[in-house]
Amino acid sequence: MVGSTIEIDLEALRHNFAQVRNLVGQSSSILAVVKSDAYGHGMVEVARELEVQGVEYLGVSTSSEGITLRKNGLKTPILILLGVEKDEFSEIIQHRLTPVLYRSDIASEISSAALAAKTQLPVHLKIDTGMGRLGVPYVEAAKFFELIRSLEGIRVEGLLSHFASADEHDKSFSSLQLERFRQVLTQAESAGLDFRYTHIANSAGVIDLPDSYLQLVRSGLMLYGAPPSQELHRPVSLKPVMTLKTRVLQVKEVDAGSPIGYGCTYVTTRPSRIATLPIGYDDGYDRLLSNKGVVLVRNCRAPVVGRISMCLTTVDVTEVPDVQVDDEVVLLGRQGDQEITADEIAALIGTINYEIFCNLGGNRKKQFLNSPVK
Ligand SMILES: *Cc1c(COP(=O)(O)O)cnc(C)c1O
């Protein structure tokens, strides 16, 4: 069959989850961030595996992701990180999803909707302690807490904030954010609110900032087996979960001086062997990897030559002995003792490993390896 395969190693996922558990210990719970198709790893299957492993919370961006998890039988509490809009209230309530709140209008309206449905909805309140993105600005938190306290349709379960630069070597801004968060927590408590879960740590916080664990940590990337940056202080042993493979579709011998691919951007300088692969930018294999990418074939590294097309990529296998049609080619992951990491690909095109996973995996069909015996 022509095409590529994404393999998701659930044993590696279990290993990484155990690393998070080891780091945070028994006194903090874990929220696994499975938004964006679990960073391209398959949201439902990843969530199921982590539920079996005892994860305390799941985090997604949108209520529609949360509903998909519920419809697939996930029972774990689910936090909707981007919050909710008015037209989602009834489904949020029906599917027992926990929204993040940071707007007064939405807070009031969802409280009324919950009361009308004769229920109390658990919510988490988001405070912006310096990221400048989502959340009530920390200087306005006290006013927000006053409003929240007056709303009878919601039950405040959590208070959260988000680090802007926990993955950087210099932790001074993270410390400032943590300090602001603690001050806001004190204000909330004096306004009569108390929280089962306060949380601010992402993966970088989990790895480098034990002071930030509080009652809950939110880890995404490290569960998928990659480090949030190369600047972390503490070593952590993670196993990559995603592998992307394809097969050689054609091999050809060409003379020196032969152009390869659209725009003839690569011209051979010696008699060469070119292998053509059935993968391209439509598969998330970024066109910026043209003349830059590397693949593994027969346990050797072979460079991408010429432009990446929509569905095809060409690699120079002149120095790889005996490459044949149908040989396995690894674009991300291990083959023999060789490995291509998401960090390596990201560095080639000036982005981060997070984006590589989303682009390669996102909403494509996957094979799940090492499922527990049912
Ligand atoms: C995506 C996200 C996370 C997870 O971050 P990682 O660096 O992948 O661990 C945590 N919190 C929030 C609010 C997020 O949006």
XYZ file of C-alpha atoms and ligand atoms in Angstrom:
389
model
C 0.000 0.000 0.000
C 1.328 3.425 -0.956
C 1.425 5.896 1.901
C 2.840 6.538 5.308
C 2.140 5.214 8.785
C 2.131 6.969 12.114
C 2.901 4.613 14.976
C 2.012 5.591 18.517
C 3.852 3.613 21.187
C 1.558 3.398 24.202
C 4.314 1.792 26.266
C 6.401 4.954 25.772
C 3.368 7.018 26.800
C 3.013 4.959 30.000
C 6.719 5.431 30.689
C 6.484 9.214 30.295
C 3.387 9.398 32.477
C 5.250 7.464 35.172
C 8.066 10.026 34.935
C 5.607 12.852 35.603
C 4.169 10.902 38.541
C 7.652 10.318 39.946
C 8.562 13.964 39.676
C 5.417 15.420 41.230
C 4.910 12.711 43.861
C 1.680 11.772 45.567
C 0.632 15.190 46.812
C -0.036 16.717 43.377
C -2.533 15.410 40.847
C -1.870 15.286 37.108
C -3.888 16.863 34.324
C -2.853 15.410 30.968
C -3.176 17.933 28.168
C -4.645 16.090 25.174
C -5.748 19.094 23.115
C -5.113 19.212 19.359
C -5.485 15.457 18.923
C -3.068 14.916 21.837
C -0.430 16.973 20.031
C -1.022 14.780 16.997
C -0.826 11.493 18.927
C -4.524 10.551 18.868
C -6.674 12.196 21.535
C -9.112 9.396 22.354
C -6.575 6.564 22.541
C -4.066 8.633 24.518
C -6.785 9.723 26.954
C -7.995 6.128 27.369
C -4.507 4.889 28.126
C -3.889 7.646 30.665
C -7.275 7.070 32.296
C -6.267 3.448 32.863
C -2.995 4.739 34.350
C -4.974 6.833 36.822
C -4.624 10.365 35.478
C -6.777 12.702 37.589
C -7.811 15.216 34.898
C -7.749 15.671 31.124
C -7.307 19.041 29.437
C -8.529 20.032 25.975
C -8.931 23.360 24.206
C -12.562 23.235 23.189
C -15.831 21.784 24.381
C -16.164 19.839 21.128
C -12.965 17.962 21.990
C -14.383 17.328 25.455
C -17.621 15.991 23.998
C -15.675 13.655 21.715
C -13.907 12.259 24.781
C -17.199 11.766 26.635
C -18.811 10.113 23.605
C -15.887 7.702 23.559
C -16.530 6.733 27.140
C -13.915 8.775 29.009
C -15.035 9.301 32.621
C -12.158 11.419 33.949
C -12.906 15.112 34.677
C -12.188 17.261 31.614
C -11.041 20.885 31.739
C -11.906 23.109 28.756
C -8.844 25.346 28.599
C -10.146 27.975 26.197
C -13.366 28.379 28.119
C -16.859 28.340 26.632
C -19.139 30.381 24.466
C -22.807 30.879 25.031
C -23.972 28.345 22.443
C -22.010 25.590 24.244
C -23.527 25.926 27.724
C -26.073 23.135 27.461
C -23.565 20.611 26.111
C -20.997 21.563 28.735
C -23.567 20.919 31.433
C -24.910 17.754 29.824
C -21.449 16.191 29.343
C -20.106 17.260 32.737
C -17.213 19.278 31.314
C -15.360 21.801 33.476
C -14.906 25.174 31.786
C -12.132 27.638 32.510
C -13.685 31.052 33.251
C -11.996 34.428 32.776
C -14.850 36.669 31.534
C -17.524 38.131 33.797
C -20.284 37.974 31.185
C -19.723 34.278 30.499
C -19.399 33.508 34.226
C -22.765 35.112 34.979
C -24.524 33.550 32.034
C -23.240 30.032 32.561
C -24.196 30.247 36.222
C -27.777 31.104 35.180
C -27.793 28.282 32.647
C -26.650 25.800 35.307
C -29.294 27.013 37.763
C -31.944 26.681 35.065
C -30.750 23.106 34.553
C -31.002 22.599 38.341
C -27.330 21.875 38.753
C -24.086 23.434 39.908
C -21.265 23.436 37.403
C -17.638 22.972 38.517
C -15.386 25.682 37.059
C -11.755 26.774 37.197
C -10.836 30.473 37.225
C -7.950 31.614 35.054
C -5.652 34.428 36.097
C -3.135 36.106 33.812
C -0.006 36.546 35.936
C 2.170 37.867 33.119
C 1.690 35.754 30.010
C -0.554 38.442 28.554
C -2.763 35.943 26.803
C -5.859 34.357 28.375
C -7.077 35.082 31.884
C -8.219 37.826 34.234
C -5.302 40.262 34.687
C -3.969 39.556 38.185
C -4.494 43.164 39.238
C -8.217 42.794 38.488
C -8.625 39.407 40.161
C -10.217 40.687 43.382
C -13.121 42.243 41.487
C -13.652 39.038 39.511
C -13.695 36.987 42.725
C -16.453 39.227 44.140
C -18.627 38.472 41.149
C -17.854 34.755 41.191
C -18.808 34.488 44.851
C -22.266 35.821 44.060
C -22.985 33.187 41.382
C -24.919 30.207 42.672
C -24.899 28.042 39.564
C -21.147 27.477 39.643
C -18.950 25.642 42.096
C -15.409 26.941 42.071
C -13.071 23.966 41.913
C -9.841 25.396 40.553
C -7.639 28.442 40.144
C -5.019 28.460 37.419
C -2.445 30.525 35.621
C 0.082 29.773 32.898
C 3.849 30.250 32.670
C 5.247 32.287 29.787
C 8.844 31.121 29.948
C 9.263 28.184 32.321
C 11.222 26.409 29.562
C 13.958 29.050 29.551
C 17.178 28.793 31.518
C 16.435 32.001 33.442
C 13.540 31.294 35.790
C 13.154 34.814 37.194
C 9.960 35.622 35.269
C 8.452 32.279 36.257
C 9.220 33.027 39.899
C 7.535 36.411 39.554
C 4.466 34.773 38.011
C 4.351 32.197 40.793
C 4.592 34.922 43.408
C 1.736 36.880 41.778
C -0.295 33.674 41.631
C 0.196 33.063 45.343
C -0.889 36.636 46.108
C -4.022 36.186 44.016
C -4.719 32.940 45.846
C -4.558 34.783 49.163
C -7.022 37.392 47.838
C -9.370 34.651 46.677
C -9.256 32.976 50.047
C -10.030 36.210 51.835
C -12.964 36.652 49.436
C -14.234 33.333 50.757
C -13.274 31.146 47.841
C -11.352 27.951 48.249
C -10.015 25.603 45.651
C -9.541 21.889 45.423
C -6.995 22.490 42.664
C -4.630 25.390 42.174
C -2.354 24.935 39.169
C 0.240 26.726 37.082
C 2.893 24.171 36.046
C 3.207 22.996 32.437
C 5.786 20.366 31.407
C 8.673 22.786 31.874
C 7.355 23.595 35.348
C 7.080 19.882 36.143
C 10.693 19.330 35.118
C 12.346 22.450 36.514
C 10.106 24.170 39.082
C 9.055 21.894 41.965
C 7.764 24.962 43.844
C 5.088 25.294 41.180
C 3.447 21.878 41.602
C 0.644 23.013 43.967
C -2.335 20.581 43.876
C -2.281 19.880 40.145
C 0.180 20.041 37.255
C -0.743 20.280 33.581
C 1.611 18.288 31.420
C 1.372 17.990 27.685
C 4.562 17.720 25.700
C 6.582 15.597 28.108
C 3.919 12.881 27.988
C 4.654 12.593 24.290
C 8.321 12.047 25.015
C 9.983 15.303 24.067
C 11.615 18.000 26.186
C 9.907 21.439 26.223
C 13.264 23.023 25.395
C 17.005 22.398 25.389
C 17.526 24.820 28.281
C 16.122 22.768 31.140
C 18.147 22.355 34.322
C 17.042 18.885 35.369
C 17.552 15.755 33.302
C 14.466 13.665 32.669
C 14.224 10.374 30.827
C 11.476 10.547 28.201
C 10.661 8.124 25.391
C 9.358 9.488 22.078
C 5.875 8.162 21.420
C 5.424 8.974 17.723
C 7.150 7.336 14.759
C 6.463 8.295 11.146
C 7.329 5.713 8.522
C 6.899 5.278 4.826
C 8.292 2.977 2.094
C 10.460 3.514 -0.961
C 8.194 3.887 -3.994
C 10.873 4.000 -6.686
C 14.688 3.956 -6.910
C 16.546 5.359 -9.910
C 20.104 5.919 -11.060
C 20.729 9.363 -12.511
C 23.771 11.007 -14.099
C 25.727 13.896 -12.668
C 23.972 17.133 -13.616
C 20.412 15.779 -13.240
C 17.842 18.137 -11.735
C 15.502 16.727 -9.069
C 11.966 17.946 -8.337
C 9.966 21.148 -8.866
C 12.012 24.192 -9.728
C 15.105 22.025 -10.329
C 16.424 23.369 -7.010
C 18.779 20.405 -6.623
C 21.117 19.212 -9.365
C 23.224 16.103 -8.807
C 26.966 16.646 -8.771
C 27.832 12.967 -9.279
C 26.105 9.870 -10.633
C 23.446 9.383 -7.970
C 20.733 7.051 -6.701
C 17.495 8.800 -5.879
C 14.698 7.179 -3.886
C 11.207 8.638 -4.195
C 8.929 8.432 -1.138
C 5.123 8.670 -1.040
C 4.957 11.463 1.528
C 4.770 15.218 1.166
C 3.593 18.428 2.715
C 0.009 17.218 2.598
C 1.129 14.659 5.219
C 2.502 17.461 7.373
C 6.077 16.887 6.174
C 6.930 20.565 5.954
C 7.914 21.930 2.552
C 10.601 23.984 4.330
C 12.429 20.642 4.714
C 13.164 20.746 0.952
C 16.925 20.222 0.498
C 17.271 20.122 4.323
C 15.452 17.133 5.771
C 16.988 13.779 6.619
C 15.409 10.313 6.651
C 16.524 6.876 7.852
C 16.749 3.972 5.450
C 18.690 0.715 5.986
C 19.915 2.194 9.292
C 21.597 5.082 7.484
C 20.798 8.771 7.229
C 19.862 9.988 3.746
C 19.283 13.653 2.833
C 16.138 15.057 1.259
C 17.121 16.483 -2.139
C 14.966 18.795 -4.217
C 11.663 20.292 -3.215
C 9.116 18.394 -1.178
C 5.941 18.008 -3.233
C 2.381 17.660 -1.989
C 2.552 13.839 -1.872
C 6.144 12.951 -2.817
C 9.653 13.504 -1.466
C 13.013 12.587 -3.014
C 16.074 11.468 -1.037
C 19.646 10.812 -2.113
C 20.563 7.207 -1.273
C 23.806 7.073 -3.229
C 25.721 6.326 -0.035
C 23.248 3.852 1.405
C 24.053 0.340 0.189
C 21.435 -1.547 -1.759
C 18.281 0.506 -1.197
C 15.298 -1.288 -2.749
C 11.690 -0.495 -3.564
C 9.542 -1.129 -0.449
C 12.367 -0.545 2.020
C 11.122 1.019 5.239
C 11.946 4.725 5.601
C 11.673 6.506 8.951
C 11.062 10.270 8.867
C 10.556 10.681 12.630
C 11.653 8.166 15.234
C 14.118 5.304 15.463
C 15.485 2.826 12.979
C 18.229 0.521 14.201
C 20.640 2.656 16.189
C 19.711 5.834 14.334
C 17.091 8.354 15.430
C 15.455 11.472 14.067
C 13.777 13.505 16.796
C 11.117 16.179 16.500
C 13.734 18.560 17.911
C 16.076 17.810 15.018
C 13.364 18.464 12.426
C 12.198 21.591 14.247
C 15.715 23.022 14.350
C 16.072 22.592 10.569
C 13.077 24.791 9.855
C 13.156 27.229 12.751
C 10.232 25.988 14.793
C 9.554 23.914 17.937
C 8.973 20.185 18.423
C 5.338 20.890 19.473
C 4.517 22.089 15.953
C 6.251 19.127 14.306
C 4.070 16.674 16.272
C 0.871 18.590 15.498
C 1.685 18.830 11.806
C 2.757 15.216 11.335
C 0.191 13.544 13.534
C -2.820 15.809 13.637
C -5.989 13.936 12.760
C -4.265 11.334 10.604
C -4.849 7.619 10.967
C -2.517 5.943 13.461
C -1.402 2.517 14.533
C -1.309 2.066 18.278
C 1.434 -0.241 19.526
C 1.733 -1.960 22.901
C -1.856 -1.527 24.013
C -2.399 -3.225 27.301
C -3.998 -6.650 26.960
C -7.741 -6.169 27.314
C -1.061 23.366 26.159
C -1.131 23.805 27.566
C -0.380 23.167 28.566
C 0.640 22.088 28.291
O 1.903 22.643 28.023
P 3.168 21.672 27.780
O 4.299 22.598 27.599
O 2.854 20.898 26.547
O 3.275 20.804 28.966
C -0.594 23.549 29.872
N -1.474 24.528 30.183
C -2.183 25.179 29.246
C -3.127 26.254 29.661
C -2.037 24.853 27.909
O -2.737 25.506 26.983
